C-alpha positions as a Markdown table, in Angstrom:
| # | Residue | x | y | z |
|---|---|---|---|---|
| 1 | Unk | -57.1 | -29.8 | 32.4 |
| 2 | Unk | -54.6 | -29.3 | 35.8 |
| 3 | Unk | -51.7 | -29.6 | 34.1 |
| 4 | Unk | -53.4 | -27.2 | 31.2 |
| 5 | Unk | -53.9 | -24.5 | 33.8 |
| 6 | Unk | -50.7 | -25.1 | 35.2 |
| 7 | Unk | -49.3 | -24.4 | 32.2 |
| 8 | Unk | -50.6 | -20.8 | 30.9 |
| 9 | Unk | -50.3 | -19.7 | 34.6 |
| 10 | Unk | -46.2 | -20.3 | 34.2 |
| 11 | Unk | -46.2 | -18.5 | 30.7 |
| 12 | Unk | -47.5 | -15.4 | 31.5 |
| 13 | Unk | -44.7 | -12.7 | 32.6 |
| 14 | Unk | -44.4 | -12.2 | 35.5 |
| 15 | Unk | -45.8 | -7.9 | 37.0 |
| 16 | Unk | -48.2 | -6.9 | 35.5 |
| 17 | Unk | -48.6 | -5.6 | 31.6 |
| 18 | Unk | -47.3 | -2.6 | 30.3 |
| 19 | Unk | -49.9 | 0.0 | 29.5 |
| 20 | Unk | -48.6 | 1.6 | 26.3 |
| 21 | Unk | -51.7 | 5.1 | 27.0 |
| 22 | Unk | -49.8 | 5.0 | 30.2 |
| 23 | Unk | -46.4 | 5.8 | 28.9 |
| 24 | Unk | -47.8 | 8.4 | 26.1 |
| 25 | Unk | -49.8 | 10.3 | 29.1 |
| 26 | Unk | -46.8 | 10.3 | 30.7 |
| 27 | Unk | -44.7 | 11.4 | 28.4 |
| 28 | Unk | -47.1 | 13.7 | 27.1 |
| 29 | Unk | -47.8 | 15.1 | 29.7 |
| 30 | Unk | -43.7 | 15.6 | 30.3 |
| 31 | Unk | -43.4 | 17.3 | 27.5 |
| 32 | Unk | -46.2 | 19.7 | 29.2 |
| 33 | Unk | -44.7 | 21.4 | 32.1 |
| 34 | Unk | -41.5 | 21.5 | 30.4 |
| 35 | Unk | -43.2 | 23.3 | 27.9 |
| 36 | Unk | -44.5 | 25.5 | 30.0 |
| 37 | Unk | -41.6 | 26.2 | 31.3 |
| 38 | Unk | -40.4 | 24.7 | 34.2 |
| 39 | Unk | -36.9 | 23.5 | 33.7 |
| 40 | Unk | -36.0 | 20.0 | 34.6 |
| 41 | Unk | -34.2 | 20.6 | 37.9 |
| 42 | Unk | -37.6 | 21.9 | 39.0 |
| 43 | Unk | -39.7 | 18.9 | 37.5 |
| 44 | Unk | -40.6 | 16.5 | 39.7 |
| 45 | Unk | -41.8 | 12.9 | 39.2 |
| 46 | Unk | -44.7 | 14.0 | 41.0 |
| 47 | Unk | -45.9 | 16.7 | 38.9 |
| 48 | Unk | -45.4 | 14.7 | 35.9 |
| 49 | Unk | -47.7 | 11.7 | 38.1 |
| 50 | Unk | -50.2 | 14.4 | 39.1 |
| 51 | Unk | -50.7 | 15.6 | 34.6 |
| 52 | Unk | -50.6 | 12.4 | 33.6 |
| 53 | Unk | -53.4 | 10.9 | 35.9 |
| 54 | Unk | -51.1 | 7.8 | 37.1 |
| 55 | Unk | -49.0 | 6.3 | 40.4 |
| 56 | Unk | -45.5 | 7.4 | 40.8 |
| 57 | Unk | -45.4 | 4.0 | 41.2 |
| 58 | Unk | -46.4 | 3.2 | 37.2 |
| 59 | Unk | -43.7 | 5.5 | 35.8 |
| 60 | Unk | -41.1 | 4.6 | 38.0 |
| 61 | Unk | -41.5 | 1.1 | 36.7 |
| 62 | Unk | -41.1 | 2.0 | 33.7 |
| 63 | Unk | -38.7 | 5.1 | 34.5 |
| 64 | Unk | -35.8 | 4.7 | 37.0 |
| 65 | Unk | -35.4 | 8.5 | 37.1 |
| 66 | Unk | -36.2 | 12.2 | 35.9 |
| 67 | Unk | -33.6 | 12.4 | 33.6 |
| 68 | Unk | -33.9 | 9.1 | 31.6 |
| 69 | Unk | -38.4 | 9.6 | 31.3 |
| 70 | Unk | -36.9 | 12.9 | 30.2 |
| 71 | Unk | -34.6 | 12.2 | 27.4 |
| 72 | Unk | -37.4 | 9.7 | 26.6 |
| 73 | Unk | -39.9 | 12.9 | 26.3 |
| 74 | Unk | -37.6 | 14.9 | 24.2 |
| 75 | Unk | -36.6 | 11.8 | 21.6 |
| 76 | Unk | -40.2 | 11.9 | 20.7 |
| 77 | Unk | -40.0 | 15.1 | 19.4 |
| 78 | Unk | -37.4 | 15.0 | 17.0 |
| 79 | Unk | -38.5 | 12.5 | 14.7 |
| 80 | Unk | -36.2 | 10.9 | 12.3 |
| 81 | Unk | -34.5 | 12.5 | 9.0 |
| 82 | Unk | -35.8 | 10.0 | 6.0 |
| 83 | Unk | -33.0 | 7.4 | 4.3 |
| 84 | Unk | -31.7 | 8.4 | 1.7 |
| 85 | Unk | -33.3 | 7.2 | -1.5 |
| 86 | Unk | -30.1 | 7.2 | -3.6 |
| 87 | Unk | -31.3 | 11.0 | -5.3 |
| 88 | Unk | -28.6 | 13.7 | -5.5 |
| 89 | Unk | -27.1 | 14.9 | -2.5 |
| 90 | Unk | -28.9 | 18.4 | -2.9 |
| 91 | Unk | -31.9 | 17.0 | -2.7 |
| 92 | Unk | -30.9 | 14.9 | 0.9 |
| 93 | Unk | -29.5 | 17.9 | 2.9 |
| 94 | Unk | -32.7 | 19.8 | 1.8 |
| 95 | Unk | -34.5 | 16.9 | 3.0 |
| 96 | Unk | -32.6 | 17.8 | 6.5 |
| 97 | Unk | -32.2 | 20.7 | 6.7 |
| 98 | Unk | -36.6 | 21.1 | 6.3 |
| 99 | Unk | -36.8 | 18.8 | 8.5 |
| 100 | Unk | -35.1 | 21.4 | 11.5 |
| 101 | Unk | -37.0 | 24.2 | 9.9 |
| 102 | Unk | -40.4 | 23.3 | 10.5 |
| 103 | Unk | -39.8 | 21.2 | 14.3 |
| 104 | Unk | -38.9 | 25.5 | 15.1 |
| 105 | Unk | -42.0 | 26.4 | 13.9 |
| 106 | Unk | -43.8 | 24.7 | 17.0 |
| 107 | Unk | -43.7 | 26.6 | 19.7 |
| 108 | Unk | -43.8 | 24.1 | 22.7 |
| 109 | Unk | -41.7 | 22.0 | 21.0 |
| 110 | Unk | -38.4 | 25.1 | 20.3 |
| 111 | Unk | -39.6 | 25.9 | 24.6 |
| 112 | Unk | -38.4 | 22.5 | 25.6 |
| 113 | Unk | -35.5 | 21.9 | 22.6 |
| 114 | Unk | -34.6 | 25.3 | 24.6 |
| 115 | Unk | -34.8 | 24.1 | 28.3 |
| 116 | Unk | -32.6 | 21.0 | 27.0 |
| 117 | Unk | -30.1 | 22.6 | 25.9 |
| 118 | Unk | -29.5 | 24.8 | 28.8 |
| 119 | Unk | -29.8 | 22.3 | 31.7 |
| 120 | Unk | -27.4 | 19.8 | 29.9 |
| 121 | Unk | -24.6 | 21.2 | 31.8 |
| 122 | Unk | -26.6 | 21.3 | 35.3 |
| 123 | Unk | -27.5 | 17.8 | 33.6 |
| 124 | Unk | -24.1 | 16.2 | 31.7 |
| 125 | Unk | -26.1 | 12.6 | 31.5 |
| 126 | Unk | -29.6 | 14.0 | 30.8 |
| 127 | Unk | -27.0 | 15.4 | 27.3 |
| 128 | Unk | -25.6 | 12.8 | 26.6 |
| 129 | Unk | -27.9 | 10.2 | 26.1 |
| 130 | Unk | -30.4 | 13.5 | 24.9 |
| 131 | Unk | -27.3 | 13.0 | 22.2 |
| 132 | Unk | -27.3 | 9.7 | 21.5 |
| 133 | Unk | -31.1 | 8.9 | 20.8 |
| 134 | Unk | -31.9 | 11.8 | 18.8 |
| 135 | Unk | -28.6 | 14.4 | 17.8 |
| 136 | Unk | -26.0 | 11.1 | 17.1 |
| 137 | Unk | -28.8 | 8.5 | 14.3 |
| 138 | Unk | -28.8 | 12.4 | 12.1 |
| 139 | Unk | -25.8 | 13.3 | 12.1 |
| 140 | Unk | -25.2 | 9.5 | 10.9 |
| 141 | Unk | -27.4 | 10.0 | 8.1 |
| 142 | Unk | -26.0 | 12.9 | 6.5 |
| 143 | Unk | -22.6 | 12.3 | 7.0 |
| 144 | Unk | -23.8 | 9.2 | 5.4 |
| 145 | Unk | -25.6 | 11.6 | 3.0 |
| 146 | Unk | -21.8 | 13.6 | 2.5 |
| 147 | Unk | -20.0 | 10.7 | 2.4 |
| 148 | Unk | -21.6 | 9.2 | -0.8 |
| 149 | Unk | -21.2 | 12.9 | -2.1 |
| 150 | Unk | -17.4 | 12.3 | -1.9 |
| 151 | Unk | -17.1 | 9.1 | -3.3 |
| 152 | Unk | -19.8 | 10.2 | -6.5 |
| 153 | Unk | -17.6 | 13.0 | -7.1 |
| 154 | Unk | -20.3 | 15.8 | -5.8 |
| 155 | Unk | -18.6 | 17.0 | -3.4 |
| 156 | Unk | -15.1 | 17.8 | -2.2 |
| 157 | Unk | -12.9 | 14.1 | -1.6 |
| 158 | Unk | -11.8 | 16.4 | 0.9 |
| 159 | Unk | -13.9 | 17.7 | 3.1 |
| 160 | Unk | -13.6 | 17.9 | 6.5 |
| 161 | Unk | -17.3 | 16.9 | 7.4 |
| 162 | Unk | -17.4 | 17.6 | 10.7 |
| 163 | Unk | -17.4 | 21.1 | 10.2 |
| 164 | Unk | -19.8 | 20.6 | 7.0 |
| 165 | Unk | -22.3 | 19.4 | 9.7 |
| 166 | Unk | -22.3 | 22.4 | 11.9 |
| 167 | Unk | -22.8 | 24.6 | 8.4 |
| 168 | Unk | -25.7 | 23.2 | 7.8 |
| 169 | Unk | -26.8 | 23.1 | 10.8 |
| 170 | Unk | -25.5 | 25.8 | 12.4 |
| 171 | Unk | -27.2 | 28.2 | 9.4 |
| 172 | Unk | -30.4 | 26.7 | 9.8 |
| 173 | Unk | -30.8 | 27.0 | 13.7 |
| 174 | Unk | -29.5 | 30.8 | 13.7 |
| 175 | Unk | -31.6 | 31.5 | 10.8 |
| 176 | Unk | -35.0 | 30.0 | 12.8 |
| 177 | Unk | -33.9 | 31.4 | 15.4 |
| 178 | Unk | -32.7 | 34.9 | 15.3 |
| 179 | Unk | -33.9 | 36.0 | 12.5 |
| 180 | Unk | -36.2 | 39.5 | 12.2 |
| 181 | Unk | -37.9 | 38.8 | 8.7 |
| 182 | Unk | -41.1 | 38.2 | 8.7 |
| 183 | Unk | -40.9 | 36.3 | 6.0 |
| 184 | Unk | -41.8 | 32.6 | 6.8 |
| 185 | Unk | -38.3 | 31.8 | 4.3 |
| 186 | Unk | -39.7 | 28.7 | 2.5 |
| 187 | Unk | -37.1 | 28.1 | -0.1 |
| 188 | Unk | -34.2 | 28.5 | 3.8 |
| 189 | Unk | -33.4 | 25.1 | 3.2 |
| 190 | Unk | -32.7 | 25.4 | -0.3 |
| 191 | Unk | -30.7 | 28.4 | 0.2 |
| 192 | Unk | -28.7 | 27.7 | 3.5 |
| 193 | Unk | -27.4 | 23.9 | 0.8 |
| 194 | Unk | -26.8 | 26.2 | -2.8 |
| 195 | Unk | -24.8 | 28.6 | -0.6 |
| 196 | Unk | -23.2 | 25.8 | 1.3 |
| 197 | Unk | -22.1 | 23.3 | -1.9 |
| 198 | Unk | -21.2 | 26.6 | -3.7 |
| 199 | Unk | -17.6 | 25.9 | -1.4 |
| 200 | Unk | -18.2 | 21.4 | -0.8 |
| 201 | Unk | -17.5 | 21.0 | -4.7 |
| 202 | Unk | -15.3 | 19.8 | -6.3 |
| 203 | Unk | -12.9 | 22.8 | -7.6 |
| 204 | Unk | -12.8 | 23.8 | -11.0 |
| 205 | Unk | -8.9 | 22.5 | -12.3 |
| 206 | Unk | -6.8 | 25.5 | -13.0 |
| 207 | Unk | -4.1 | 24.2 | -14.5 |
| 208 | Unk | -3.5 | 25.1 | -18.3 |
| 209 | Unk | -1.4 | 23.8 | -21.0 |
| 210 | Unk | 2.6 | 25.4 | -21.2 |
| 211 | Unk | 2.6 | 27.0 | -24.5 |
| 212 | Unk | 4.7 | 25.9 | -27.9 |
| 213 | Unk | 8.0 | 28.4 | -28.4 |
């Protein structure tokens, strides 16, 4: 019996078990403080712990520093883009822009993203990790959609992928952030994609047979 108990104790992981509830509270507290307009530089582990109702050591057991915590918190605001389902390139691009549009409608999300981007120069490591966790996965999905279109002939074979991504995302961000129209523009993703595809699609051949002499 003693041998069995000793084996059970040895099989238990060292340290306290991680609490998912505590992690969610810490992430939510971080987002709340950022959403209230507190910049990353002014944000403190003490204030996060107080808002989350946990001790500072609880935070440090999960994140070694404030920047890592902020990156993980920001990453929760960027839901993954649905993977292409084999439909048309147009449909997949519209899905991509609709996710961006939905995010822009949430005040806290918009406020937090603005803070993250404005603090990127002061916190380059935070910006780099956020790009790795939240930006690059989306970029990879949309790049795959565009490459598929180039392979199937839906898009030009010489399409500049980096520029195409910038045009699509930039148009949506500009329209949702700076447009003064009172119209909710529910069809904005479709309009942007349709306009972009006018330039992305293969150009029709203009060669004509030589007239007979």
